[in-house]
Amino acid sequence: MKPEQTLTWMHDGTRRLLGDVAGLSDDAFGEPTALPGWNRRYLLAHIAANADALRNLVHWARTGEERRMYTSTEQREADIAAGARLPAAELRAWISSSSQALAADLDGLRDGPAWEATVITAQGLTRSASEIPWMRDREVWIHAVDLRAGTTWGDLPAGFLTALLDDVTSRRSATGGGPALAVTATDTGHTWEVAGTGTPVPVSATLAGLAGYLTGRTGTADTGAALPAAPALPPWL
């Protein structure tokens, strides 16, 4: 079935991200983001390239012709690096046009059977095409926070944050390598368990605080202060 909720989050997150980008001066594109070693130019090129890559998966689902997100890791990095060197006006145009093109491609699937086609993600995971909007949801909303252009974790929809925590805790449990956690959202009462090493460590914070922590982004104003004793975590994605 057509994933109505995740498509709505995708459209809303894209508008939020593009609005933040529009508020930046060209000179501000060179400033750092919340991600170590990434300036805004690199982050925006990464987001634009992601939209183009997800369009490959939509094509695969619609036509049955296999088309991977990226031809190789090396080509992916080269394309992002080249995009980060574009003039600001061209980089703005790329992130906008790629987002619009992805939305149009997904809209073209309508309510047809392509949503149930299987595709393979950049991580090599086999997934239903109905998950493509969710992949983009994570990209636009989380990186809108990373951009440090106005959006914070507290601005993200509660429903999206809850779904994100479902996703992140599940992935952390499946991949292992980190500490066991007993997670509680203080503002909603939702709880999650993360399988890992040792006795589960209790971690409590708002949905926003937990999302920042569990995605490895504890340095932002609305996450770090709430989790002073939480253990360090390995990457989740």
Coordinates of C-alpha atoms in Angstrom, one line a residue:
M1 CA 0.0 0.0 0.0
K2 CA 1.1 3.6 -0.6
P3 CA 2.8 4.8 2.6
E4 CA 0.7 7.9 3.3
Q5 CA 2.3 8.9 6.6
T6 CA 5.9 8.6 5.6
L7 CA 5.2 10.5 2.4
T8 CA 3.7 13.3 4.4
W9 CA 6.7 13.4 6.7
M10 CA 8.9 13.5 3.6
H11 CA 7.1 16.4 2.1
D12 CA 7.0 18.3 5.4
G13 CA 10.7 17.6 6.1
T14 CA 11.7 18.7 2.6
R15 CA 9.9 22.0 3.0
R16 CA 11.5 22.5 6.4
L17 CA 15.0 21.7 5.1
L18 CA 14.7 23.9 1.9
G19 CA 13.3 26.7 4.1
D20 CA 16.4 26.6 6.3
V21 CA 18.7 26.5 3.2
A22 CA 16.9 29.5 1.8
G23 CA 17.7 31.4 5.0
L24 CA 21.4 30.9 4.7
S25 CA 23.7 33.3 2.9
D26 CA 26.0 31.9 0.3
D27 CA 29.0 32.5 2.6
A28 CA 27.3 30.5 5.3
F29 CA 27.5 27.4 3.2
G30 CA 31.1 27.0 4.2
E31 CA 30.4 26.9 7.9
P32 CA 30.5 23.7 10.0
T33 CA 27.6 21.4 10.7
A34 CA 26.8 19.2 13.7
L35 CA 28.7 16.4 11.9
P36 CA 32.4 16.4 12.6
G37 CA 34.4 17.3 9.5
W38 CA 31.3 18.2 7.4
N39 CA 30.6 21.7 6.4
R40 CA 27.2 22.8 5.0
R41 CA 28.4 22.5 1.4
Y42 CA 29.3 18.8 1.9
L43 CA 26.1 18.1 3.9
L44 CA 23.8 19.7 1.3
A45 CA 25.6 17.8 -1.6
H46 CA 25.1 14.6 0.4
I47 CA 21.4 15.3 0.8
A48 CA 21.0 16.1 -2.9
A49 CA 22.9 13.0 -4.0
N50 CA 20.7 10.9 -1.7
A51 CA 17.6 12.1 -3.5
D52 CA 19.1 11.1 -6.8
A53 CA 20.1 7.7 -5.4
L54 CA 16.7 7.0 -4.1
R55 CA 15.2 7.8 -7.5
N56 CA 17.2 4.9 -8.8
L57 CA 15.3 2.6 -6.3
V58 CA 12.0 4.1 -7.4
H59 CA 12.9 3.3 -11.1
W60 CA 13.8 -0.3 -10.0
A61 CA 10.5 -0.7 -8.2
R62 CA 8.5 0.8 -11.1
T63 CA 10.2 -1.0 -14.0
G64 CA 11.8 -4.1 -12.5
E65 CA 15.1 -3.0 -14.0
E66 CA 17.8 -3.3 -11.3
R67 CA 19.3 0.1 -10.5
R68 CA 21.4 0.4 -7.4
M69 CA 21.5 3.6 -5.4
Y70 CA 25.2 4.1 -6.2
T71 CA 27.5 2.5 -8.7
S72 CA 30.2 2.3 -6.0
T73 CA 31.2 3.8 -2.7
E74 CA 34.0 5.6 -4.5
Q75 CA 31.7 7.1 -7.1
R76 CA 29.3 8.2 -4.4
E77 CA 32.0 10.0 -2.5
A78 CA 33.4 11.6 -5.7
D79 CA 29.9 12.9 -6.7
I80 CA 29.3 14.4 -3.2
A81 CA 32.7 16.0 -3.2
A82 CA 32.2 17.5 -6.6
G83 CA 28.7 18.8 -5.6
A84 CA 30.2 20.4 -2.5
R85 CA 32.4 22.5 -4.8
L86 CA 29.6 23.8 -6.9
P87 CA 28.8 27.6 -6.8
A88 CA 26.2 28.2 -4.1
A89 CA 23.4 29.0 -6.6
E90 CA 24.0 25.6 -8.4
L91 CA 24.1 23.7 -5.1
R92 CA 20.8 25.3 -4.0
A93 CA 19.3 24.4 -7.4
W94 CA 20.5 20.8 -7.1
I95 CA 19.1 20.1 -3.6
S96 CA 15.8 21.6 -4.7
S97 CA 15.5 19.9 -8.1
S98 CA 16.6 16.5 -6.8
S99 CA 14.1 16.7 -3.9
Q100 CA 11.3 17.7 -6.3
A101 CA 12.2 15.0 -8.8
L102 CA 12.2 12.3 -6.1
A103 CA 8.7 13.4 -4.9
A104 CA 7.4 13.3 -8.5
D105 CA 8.8 9.8 -9.0
L106 CA 7.2 8.5 -5.9
D107 CA 3.9 10.2 -6.8
G108 CA 4.1 8.4 -10.1
L109 CA 3.8 5.1 -8.3
R110 CA 0.3 6.1 -7.3
D111 CA -1.5 3.2 -5.6
G112 CA 0.0 0.5 -7.8
P113 CA 1.9 -2.7 -7.1
A114 CA 5.4 -1.1 -7.4
W115 CA 5.2 -0.2 -3.7
E116 CA 5.6 -3.9 -2.9
A117 CA 8.6 -4.5 -5.1
T118 CA 11.9 -5.3 -3.4
V119 CA 15.0 -3.2 -3.8
I120 CA 18.4 -3.2 -2.2
T121 CA 19.6 -0.2 -0.1
A122 CA 23.1 1.3 0.0
Q123 CA 23.8 -0.9 3.1
G124 CA 23.0 -4.0 1.0
L125 CA 19.6 -4.6 2.8
T126 CA 16.7 -6.0 0.8
R127 CA 13.6 -3.8 1.5
S128 CA 10.2 -3.1 0.1
A129 CA 9.9 0.0 -2.1
S130 CA 7.3 1.2 0.4
E131 CA 10.2 2.0 2.7
I132 CA 11.8 4.5 0.3
P133 CA 9.9 7.5 1.7
W134 CA 11.0 6.5 5.2
M135 CA 14.6 6.5 4.0
R136 CA 14.2 10.0 2.8
D137 CA 12.3 11.0 6.0
R138 CA 15.4 10.2 8.0
E139 CA 17.6 12.1 5.6
V140 CA 15.7 15.4 5.4
W141 CA 14.7 15.6 9.1
I142 CA 17.9 14.5 10.7
H143 CA 20.1 16.5 8.4
A144 CA 17.9 19.5 8.9
V145 CA 19.0 19.4 12.5
D146 CA 22.7 18.7 11.5
L147 CA 22.6 21.8 9.2
R148 CA 22.4 24.1 12.3
A149 CA 20.3 26.6 10.3
G150 CA 17.4 26.8 12.7
T151 CA 15.8 23.4 13.0
T152 CA 16.3 21.5 16.3
W153 CA 15.3 18.0 17.4
G154 CA 12.4 19.6 19.3
D155 CA 11.0 20.9 16.0
L156 CA 10.6 17.4 14.6
P157 CA 7.1 15.8 14.6
A158 CA 6.5 13.6 17.6
G159 CA 5.2 10.8 15.4
F160 CA 8.3 10.9 13.3
L161 CA 10.6 10.9 16.3
T162 CA 8.7 7.9 17.7
A163 CA 9.1 6.0 14.4
L164 CA 12.8 7.0 14.3
L165 CA 13.4 5.6 17.8
D166 CA 11.6 2.4 16.8
D167 CA 14.0 2.2 13.8
V168 CA 17.2 3.1 15.6
T169 CA 16.7 0.8 18.6
S170 CA 15.8 -2.1 16.3
R171 CA 18.9 -1.5 14.2
R172 CA 21.1 -1.2 17.3
S173 CA 19.7 -4.4 18.7
A174 CA 20.2 -6.3 15.4
T175 CA 23.8 -5.1 14.8
G176 CA 25.0 -5.3 18.4
G177 CA 28.4 -4.0 19.4
G178 CA 27.1 -1.5 21.9
P179 CA 25.8 -1.4 25.4
A180 CA 22.4 -2.8 26.4
L181 CA 19.9 0.0 27.1
A182 CA 16.5 0.4 28.7
V183 CA 15.2 3.6 27.0
T184 CA 12.2 5.7 28.2
A185 CA 10.7 8.8 26.7
T186 CA 9.8 11.1 29.5
D187 CA 7.3 13.1 27.6
T188 CA 5.3 10.3 26.1
G189 CA 6.0 7.2 28.2
H190 CA 7.2 5.1 25.3
T191 CA 9.9 2.6 26.1
W192 CA 12.4 0.7 24.1
E193 CA 15.0 -2.0 24.8
V194 CA 18.3 -2.2 23.0
A195 CA 20.1 -5.5 23.0
G196 CA 23.8 -5.3 23.7
T197 CA 26.5 -6.0 26.2
G198 CA 26.1 -5.9 29.9
T199 CA 23.2 -5.1 32.2
P200 CA 20.8 -2.7 30.4
V201 CA 21.6 0.9 31.3
P202 CA 18.5 3.0 31.9
V203 CA 18.4 6.1 29.7
S204 CA 15.5 8.6 30.0
A205 CA 14.9 11.8 28.1
T206 CA 12.4 13.5 25.9
L207 CA 11.7 12.0 22.4
A208 CA 13.9 14.8 21.0
G209 CA 16.7 14.1 23.4
L210 CA 16.6 10.4 22.8
A211 CA 16.6 10.8 19.1
G212 CA 19.7 13.0 19.2
Y213 CA 21.5 10.6 21.6
L214 CA 20.6 7.3 19.8
T215 CA 21.5 8.7 16.4
G216 CA 24.9 9.7 17.8
R217 CA 24.2 13.4 18.0
T218 CA 24.6 14.4 21.6
G219 CA 26.2 17.8 21.1
T220 CA 23.1 19.8 20.2
A221 CA 21.4 22.1 22.7
D222 CA 18.3 20.0 23.1
T223 CA 20.0 16.6 23.7
G224 CA 23.3 16.8 25.5
A225 CA 22.2 18.3 28.8
A226 CA 19.5 15.6 29.3
L227 CA 21.8 12.7 29.1
P228 CA 24.9 13.3 31.2
A229 CA 25.5 9.6 32.2
A230 CA 24.4 7.8 29.0
P231 CA 27.1 5.5 27.6
A232 CA 28.8 6.1 24.3
L233 CA 27.3 4.3 21.3
P234 CA 28.7 3.0 18.1
P235 CA 27.3 4.2 14.7
W236 CA 23.7 3.1 14.0
L237 CA 23.6 3.3 10.2

